[in-house]
Short mmCIF file of C-alpha atoms and ligand atoms in Angstrom, two decimals:
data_model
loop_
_atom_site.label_atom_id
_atom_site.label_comp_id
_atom_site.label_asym_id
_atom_site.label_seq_id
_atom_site.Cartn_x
_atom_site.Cartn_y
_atom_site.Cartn_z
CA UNK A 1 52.14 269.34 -95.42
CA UNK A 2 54.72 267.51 -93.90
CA UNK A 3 57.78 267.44 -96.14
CA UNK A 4 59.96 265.08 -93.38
CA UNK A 5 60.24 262.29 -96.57
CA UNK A 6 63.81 260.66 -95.37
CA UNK A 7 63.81 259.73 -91.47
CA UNK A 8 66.87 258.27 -90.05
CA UNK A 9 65.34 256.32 -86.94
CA UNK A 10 68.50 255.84 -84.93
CA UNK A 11 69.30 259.69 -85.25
CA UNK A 12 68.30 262.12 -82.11
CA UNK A 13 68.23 264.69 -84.67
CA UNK A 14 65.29 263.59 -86.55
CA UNK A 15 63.11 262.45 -84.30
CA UNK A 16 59.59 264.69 -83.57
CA UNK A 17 60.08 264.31 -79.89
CA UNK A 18 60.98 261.70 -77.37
CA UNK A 19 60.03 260.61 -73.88
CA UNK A 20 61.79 259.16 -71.27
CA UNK A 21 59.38 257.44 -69.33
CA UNK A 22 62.10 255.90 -67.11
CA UNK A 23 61.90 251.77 -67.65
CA UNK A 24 62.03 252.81 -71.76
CA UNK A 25 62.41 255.81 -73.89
CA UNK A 26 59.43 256.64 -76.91
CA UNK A 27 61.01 258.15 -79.90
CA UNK A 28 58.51 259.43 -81.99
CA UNK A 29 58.95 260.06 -85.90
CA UNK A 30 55.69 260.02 -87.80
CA UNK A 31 52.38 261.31 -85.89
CA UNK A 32 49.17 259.82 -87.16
CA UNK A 33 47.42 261.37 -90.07
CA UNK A 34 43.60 261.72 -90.93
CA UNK A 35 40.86 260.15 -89.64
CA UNK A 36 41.64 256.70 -89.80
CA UNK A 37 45.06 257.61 -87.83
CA UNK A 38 47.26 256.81 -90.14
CA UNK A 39 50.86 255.33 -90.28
CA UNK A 40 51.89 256.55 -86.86
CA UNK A 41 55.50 255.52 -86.17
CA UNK A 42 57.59 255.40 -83.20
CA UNK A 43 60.62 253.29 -81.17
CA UNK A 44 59.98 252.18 -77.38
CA UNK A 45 63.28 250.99 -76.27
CA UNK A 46 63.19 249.19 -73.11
CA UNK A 47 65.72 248.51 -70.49
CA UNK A 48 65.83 244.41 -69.66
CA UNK A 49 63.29 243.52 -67.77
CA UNK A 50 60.34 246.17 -68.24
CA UNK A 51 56.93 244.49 -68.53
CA UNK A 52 54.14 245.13 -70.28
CA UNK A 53 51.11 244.02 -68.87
CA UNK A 54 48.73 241.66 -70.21
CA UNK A 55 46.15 243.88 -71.58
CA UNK A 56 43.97 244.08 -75.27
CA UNK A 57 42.26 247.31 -77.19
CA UNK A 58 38.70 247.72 -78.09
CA UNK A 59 39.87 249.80 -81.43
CA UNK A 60 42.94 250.17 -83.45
CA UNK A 61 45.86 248.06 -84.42
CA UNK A 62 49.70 247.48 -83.69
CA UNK A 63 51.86 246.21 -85.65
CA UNK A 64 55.54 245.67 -84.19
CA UNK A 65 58.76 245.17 -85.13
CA UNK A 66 61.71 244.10 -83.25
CA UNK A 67 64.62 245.86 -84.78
CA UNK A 68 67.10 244.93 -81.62
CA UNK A 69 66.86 242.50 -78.44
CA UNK A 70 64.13 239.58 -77.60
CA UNK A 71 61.08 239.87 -76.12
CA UNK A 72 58.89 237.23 -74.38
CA UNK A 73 55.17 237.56 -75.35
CA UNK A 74 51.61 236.22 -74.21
CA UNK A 75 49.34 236.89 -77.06
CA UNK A 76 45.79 234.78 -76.50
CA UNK A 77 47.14 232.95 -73.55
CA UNK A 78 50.21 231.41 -75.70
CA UNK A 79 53.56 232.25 -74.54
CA UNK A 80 56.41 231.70 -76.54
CA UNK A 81 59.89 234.28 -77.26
CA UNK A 82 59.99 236.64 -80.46
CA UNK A 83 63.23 237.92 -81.35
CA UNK A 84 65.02 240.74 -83.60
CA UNK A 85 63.15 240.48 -87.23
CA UNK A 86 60.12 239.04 -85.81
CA UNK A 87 57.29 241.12 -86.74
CA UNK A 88 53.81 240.89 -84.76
CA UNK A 89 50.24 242.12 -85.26
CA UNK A 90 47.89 242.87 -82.59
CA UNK A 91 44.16 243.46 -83.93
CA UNK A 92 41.42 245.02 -81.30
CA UNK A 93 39.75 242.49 -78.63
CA UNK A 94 43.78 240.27 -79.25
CA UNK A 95 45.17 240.09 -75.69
CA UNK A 96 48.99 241.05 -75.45
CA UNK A 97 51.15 241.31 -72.55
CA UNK A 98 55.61 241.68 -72.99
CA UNK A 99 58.54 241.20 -71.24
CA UNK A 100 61.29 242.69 -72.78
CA UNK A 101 64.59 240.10 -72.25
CA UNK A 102 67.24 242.30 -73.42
CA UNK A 103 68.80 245.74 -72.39
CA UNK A 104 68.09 248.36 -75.19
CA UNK A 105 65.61 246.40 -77.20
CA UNK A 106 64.21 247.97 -80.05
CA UNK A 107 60.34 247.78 -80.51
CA UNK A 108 59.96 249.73 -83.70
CA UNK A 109 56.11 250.34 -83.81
CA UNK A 110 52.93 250.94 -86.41
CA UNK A 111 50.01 251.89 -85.37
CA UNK A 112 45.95 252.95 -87.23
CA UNK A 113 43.28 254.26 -85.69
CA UNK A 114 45.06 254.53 -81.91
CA UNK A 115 46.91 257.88 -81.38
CA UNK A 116 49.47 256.14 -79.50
CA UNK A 117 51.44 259.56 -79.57
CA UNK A 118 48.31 262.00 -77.62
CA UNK A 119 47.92 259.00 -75.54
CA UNK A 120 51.53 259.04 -74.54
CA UNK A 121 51.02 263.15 -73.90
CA UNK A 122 48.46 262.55 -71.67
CA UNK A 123 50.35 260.26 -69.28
CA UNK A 124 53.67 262.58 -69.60
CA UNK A 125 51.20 265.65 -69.01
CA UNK A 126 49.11 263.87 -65.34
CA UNK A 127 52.30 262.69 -64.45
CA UNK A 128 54.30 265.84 -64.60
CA UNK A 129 51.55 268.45 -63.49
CA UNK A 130 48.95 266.53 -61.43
CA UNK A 131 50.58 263.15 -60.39
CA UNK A 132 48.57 263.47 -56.90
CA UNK A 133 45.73 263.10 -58.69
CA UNK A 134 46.77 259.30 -59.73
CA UNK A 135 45.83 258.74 -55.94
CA UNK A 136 42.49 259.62 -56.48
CA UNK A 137 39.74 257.01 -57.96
CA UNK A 138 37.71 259.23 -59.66
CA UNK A 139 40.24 260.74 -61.43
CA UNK A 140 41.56 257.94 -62.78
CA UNK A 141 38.00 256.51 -63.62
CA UNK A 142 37.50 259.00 -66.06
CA UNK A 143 41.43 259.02 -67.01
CA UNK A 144 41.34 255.31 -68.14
CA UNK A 145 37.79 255.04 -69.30
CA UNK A 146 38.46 256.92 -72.65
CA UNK A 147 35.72 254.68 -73.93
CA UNK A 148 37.91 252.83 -76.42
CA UNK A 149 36.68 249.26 -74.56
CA UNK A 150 40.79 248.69 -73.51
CA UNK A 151 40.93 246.54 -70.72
CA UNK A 152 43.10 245.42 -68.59
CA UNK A 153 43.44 241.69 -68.31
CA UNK A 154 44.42 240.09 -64.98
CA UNK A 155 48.18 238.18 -65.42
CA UNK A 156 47.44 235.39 -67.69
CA UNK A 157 48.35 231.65 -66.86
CA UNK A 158 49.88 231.47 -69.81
CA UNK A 159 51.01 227.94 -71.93
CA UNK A 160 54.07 228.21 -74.09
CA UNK A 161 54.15 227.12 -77.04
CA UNK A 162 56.98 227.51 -80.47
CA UNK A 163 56.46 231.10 -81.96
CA UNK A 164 55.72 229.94 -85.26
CA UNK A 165 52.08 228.64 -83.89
CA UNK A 166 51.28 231.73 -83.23
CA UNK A 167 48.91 233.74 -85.94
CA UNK A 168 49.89 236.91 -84.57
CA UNK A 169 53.74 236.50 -84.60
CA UNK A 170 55.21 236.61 -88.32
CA UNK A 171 58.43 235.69 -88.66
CA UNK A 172 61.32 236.79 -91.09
CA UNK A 173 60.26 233.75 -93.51
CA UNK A 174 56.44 234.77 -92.81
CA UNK A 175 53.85 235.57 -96.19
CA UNK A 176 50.63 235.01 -96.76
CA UNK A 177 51.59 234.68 -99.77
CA UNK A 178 54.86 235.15 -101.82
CA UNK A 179 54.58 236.57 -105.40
CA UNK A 180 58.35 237.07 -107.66
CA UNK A 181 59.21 237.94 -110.36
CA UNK A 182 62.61 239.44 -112.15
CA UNK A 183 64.57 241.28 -109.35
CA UNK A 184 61.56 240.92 -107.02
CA UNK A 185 59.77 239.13 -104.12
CA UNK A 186 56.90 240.41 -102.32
CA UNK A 187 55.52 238.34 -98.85
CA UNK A 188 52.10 239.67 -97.24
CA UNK A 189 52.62 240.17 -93.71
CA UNK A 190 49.74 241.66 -92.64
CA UNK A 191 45.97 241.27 -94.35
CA UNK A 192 44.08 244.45 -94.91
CA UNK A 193 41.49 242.13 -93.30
CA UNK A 194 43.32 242.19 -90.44
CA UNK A 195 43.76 246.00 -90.11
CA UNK A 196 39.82 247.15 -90.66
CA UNK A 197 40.70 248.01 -94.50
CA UNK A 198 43.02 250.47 -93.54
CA UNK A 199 46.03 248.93 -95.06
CA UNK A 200 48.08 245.95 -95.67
CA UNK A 201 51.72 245.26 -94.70
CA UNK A 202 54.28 243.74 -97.59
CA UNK A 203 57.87 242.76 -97.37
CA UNK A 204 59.63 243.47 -100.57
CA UNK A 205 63.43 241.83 -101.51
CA UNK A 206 64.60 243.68 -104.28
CA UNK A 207 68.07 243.30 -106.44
CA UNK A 208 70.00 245.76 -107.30
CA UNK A 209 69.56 247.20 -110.56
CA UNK A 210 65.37 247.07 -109.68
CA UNK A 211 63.90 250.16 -110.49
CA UNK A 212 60.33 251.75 -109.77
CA UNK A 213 58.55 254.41 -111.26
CA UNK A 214 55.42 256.44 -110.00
CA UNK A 215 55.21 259.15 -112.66
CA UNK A 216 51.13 259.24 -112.31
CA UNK A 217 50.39 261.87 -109.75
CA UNK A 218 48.08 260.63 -107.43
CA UNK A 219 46.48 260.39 -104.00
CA UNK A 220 48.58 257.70 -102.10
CA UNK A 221 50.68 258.33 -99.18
CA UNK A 222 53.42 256.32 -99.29
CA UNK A 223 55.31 254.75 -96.83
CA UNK A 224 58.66 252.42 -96.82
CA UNK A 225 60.81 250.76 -93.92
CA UNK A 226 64.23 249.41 -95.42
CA UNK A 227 65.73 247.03 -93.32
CA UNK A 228 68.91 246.14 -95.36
CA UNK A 229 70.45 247.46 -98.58
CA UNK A 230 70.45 250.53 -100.51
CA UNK A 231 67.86 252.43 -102.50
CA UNK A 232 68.06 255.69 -104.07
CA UNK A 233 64.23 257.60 -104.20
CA UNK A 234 64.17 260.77 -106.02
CA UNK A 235 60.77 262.77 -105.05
CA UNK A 236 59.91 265.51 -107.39
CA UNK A 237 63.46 265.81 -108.69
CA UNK A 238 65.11 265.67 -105.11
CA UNK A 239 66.93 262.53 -104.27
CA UNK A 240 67.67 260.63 -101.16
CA UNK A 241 69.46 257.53 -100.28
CA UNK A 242 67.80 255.07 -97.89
CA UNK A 243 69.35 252.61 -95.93
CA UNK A 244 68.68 249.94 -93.02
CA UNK A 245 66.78 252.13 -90.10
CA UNK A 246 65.20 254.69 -92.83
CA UNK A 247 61.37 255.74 -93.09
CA UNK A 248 60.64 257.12 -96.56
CA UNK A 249 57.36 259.23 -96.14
CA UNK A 250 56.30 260.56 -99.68
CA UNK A 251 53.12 262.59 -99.29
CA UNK A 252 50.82 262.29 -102.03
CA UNK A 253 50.68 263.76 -105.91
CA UNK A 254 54.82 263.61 -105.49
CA UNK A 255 55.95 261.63 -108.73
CA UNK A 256 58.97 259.29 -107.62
CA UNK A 257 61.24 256.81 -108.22
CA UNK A 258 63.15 253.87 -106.52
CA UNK A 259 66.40 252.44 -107.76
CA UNK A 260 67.80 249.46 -105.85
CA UNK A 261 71.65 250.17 -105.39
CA UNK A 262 72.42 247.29 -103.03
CA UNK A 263 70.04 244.03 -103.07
CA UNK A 264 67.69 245.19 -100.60
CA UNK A 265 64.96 244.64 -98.07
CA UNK A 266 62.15 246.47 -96.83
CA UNK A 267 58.28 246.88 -95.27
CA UNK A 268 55.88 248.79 -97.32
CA UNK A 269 54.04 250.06 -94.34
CA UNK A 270 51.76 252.74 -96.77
CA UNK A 271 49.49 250.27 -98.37
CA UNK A 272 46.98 252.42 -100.37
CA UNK A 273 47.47 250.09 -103.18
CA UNK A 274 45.10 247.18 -102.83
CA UNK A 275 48.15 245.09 -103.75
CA UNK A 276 47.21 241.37 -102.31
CA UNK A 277 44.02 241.86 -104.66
CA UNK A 278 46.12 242.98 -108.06
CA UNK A 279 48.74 240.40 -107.82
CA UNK A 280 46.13 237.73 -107.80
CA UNK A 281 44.24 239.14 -110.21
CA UNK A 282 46.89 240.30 -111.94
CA UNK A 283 48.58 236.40 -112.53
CA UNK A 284 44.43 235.18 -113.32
CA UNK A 285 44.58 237.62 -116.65
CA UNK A 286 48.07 235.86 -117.24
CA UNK A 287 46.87 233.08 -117.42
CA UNK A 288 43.53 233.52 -119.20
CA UNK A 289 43.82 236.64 -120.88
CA UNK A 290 47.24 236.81 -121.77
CA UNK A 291 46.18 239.12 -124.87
CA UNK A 292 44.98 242.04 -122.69
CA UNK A 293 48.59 242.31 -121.31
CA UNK A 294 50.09 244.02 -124.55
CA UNK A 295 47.36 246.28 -124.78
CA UNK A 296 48.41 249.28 -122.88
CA UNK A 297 45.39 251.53 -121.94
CA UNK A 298 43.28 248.57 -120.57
CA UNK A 299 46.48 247.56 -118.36
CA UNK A 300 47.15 251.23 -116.68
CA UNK A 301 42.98 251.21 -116.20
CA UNK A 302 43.64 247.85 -114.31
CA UNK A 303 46.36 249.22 -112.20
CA UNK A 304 44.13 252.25 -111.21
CA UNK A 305 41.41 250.28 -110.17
CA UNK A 306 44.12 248.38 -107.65
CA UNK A 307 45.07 252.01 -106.33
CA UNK A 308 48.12 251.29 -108.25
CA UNK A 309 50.08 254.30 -109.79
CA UNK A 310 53.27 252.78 -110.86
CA UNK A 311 54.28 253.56 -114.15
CA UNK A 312 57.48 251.12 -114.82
CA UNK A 313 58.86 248.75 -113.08
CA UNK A 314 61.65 245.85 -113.55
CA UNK A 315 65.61 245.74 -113.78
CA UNK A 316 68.07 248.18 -115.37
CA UNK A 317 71.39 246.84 -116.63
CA UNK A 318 73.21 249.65 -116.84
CA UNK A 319 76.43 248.30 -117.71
CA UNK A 320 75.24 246.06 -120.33
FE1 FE2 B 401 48.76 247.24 -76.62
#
């Protein structure tokens, strides 16, 4: 079982391999797990002016994040510029073509049911033993036709438009929905309708002095992007401190906790818990079954049912 649970993205040292594919580099840190391909993660960083060309996937999903730089896009014919914090999510048949504006930007990427990482082994492994064969048509027949229905799209005449019209592109303000409560905001980013039931995307601000508990072992992966702040986790007893540029990658039936030292930011990329579903149910029983909230039992059955293992949750005041 992989035991990599704190990942420091901008560090050489931790990352599973990389590839310098000349116009950007691939730094990958998670591969993709089981068989719906799960919570692959990788950087592309791209020198200014690499293009991506216009092209969409019959299967799978993306979901990017630009951690550094700008980046102009053509999703669905609309062209418009997404820039660092911009998050965007690319279902399959969803053309998508990039131009990335600035030197060294950071495309920090998420990807189900793709294996973005053997696919990237492939191309390093034709082009280093066999690149002659590239020449030759029926090679590459069979080389692209993996029979995932990608196709390549001819160069769109694209219209440009403001970001913000754009369903794909989520901005930092972005939700769904927002839910808060006492040291905590949650904003959907990405639907679990939008992702085949594989998983939904949340961004979480959290205070300091906000803890979480998951003492209930259980069968969730879970997986956290901070983008800002500090947060301690301690994962069976070991502890780790997670900062901006961190991947925390708990594995599952490994009680933890989260303690917000700094107010704090962050993606929860693992999104076993059918979260979007418990919230709203969660604020329908507050409203008209307010009684069933002290009783205990019938609350921790409700959070089970949501795929929901936390066993404690709101803010410590320590020095109080
Ligand atoms: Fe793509």
């Amino acid at each position: 079982m992989d035991e990599r649970i704190l990942i420091h993205m901008n560090d050489p040292e931790e990352w599973l391999r990389s590839w310098d594919e000349g116009t950007q580099v691939v730094n990958d840190f998670i591969l993709p797990r089981g068989r719906r391909l799960k919570d692959e993660v990788s950087d592309t960083i791209y020198h200014a002016g690499t293009e991506v060309p216009y092209h969409q996937h019959g299967r799978g999903t993306e979901t990017f994040y630009i951690a550094r730089g700008s980046v102009e896009c053509v999703i669905r014919g609309k062209r418009f510029i997404a820039e660092a914090g911009d998050m965007i999510h690319i279902p399959p048949y969803t053309p998508h073509g990039f131009k990335f504006l600035e030197e060294g930007t950071i495309w920090r990427e998420l990807f189900q049911d793709i294996d973005m990482a053997q696919g990237i082994y492939e191309k390093n492994s034709v082009n280093g033993r066999h690149i002659e064969f590239r020449q030759d048509p029926e090679f590459m027949n069979m080389y692209l036709n993996d029979g995932t229905e990608d196709l390549t799209r001819e160069p769109p005449v694209a219209e440009a438009v403001d970001k913000n019209q754009v369903h794909e592109l989520r901005s930092s303000e972005f939700g769904f929905v927002t839910y808060e409560g006492d040291g905590w905001r949650l904003r959907q980013k990405v639907g679990r309708w939008e992702c085949d039931g594989v998983k939904e995307v949340w961004q979480a601000s959290l205070e300091q002095g906000f803890t979480v508990t998951w003492d209930y072992p259980n069968q969730n992966w879970e997986l956290y992007y901070i983008t800002g702040g500090k947060i301690r986790f301690t994962v069976e007893g070991k502890e780790y401190l997670a900062e901006k540029d961190c991947l925390v990658h708990i594995p599952p039936y490994h009680v933890h906790t989260m303690e917000v030292l700094e107010n704090a930011e962050l993606f929860d990329y693992g999104g076993e818990t059918r979260l979007l579903e418990l919230l709203e149910d969660h604020a329908s029983i507050m409203k008209n079954q307010p009684e069933k909230l002290k009783d205990q039992e019938a609350m921790t059955r409700f959070l089970h049912k949501y795929r929901c293992y936390v066993t404690h949750a709101g803010m410590t005041y320590e020095n109080e």
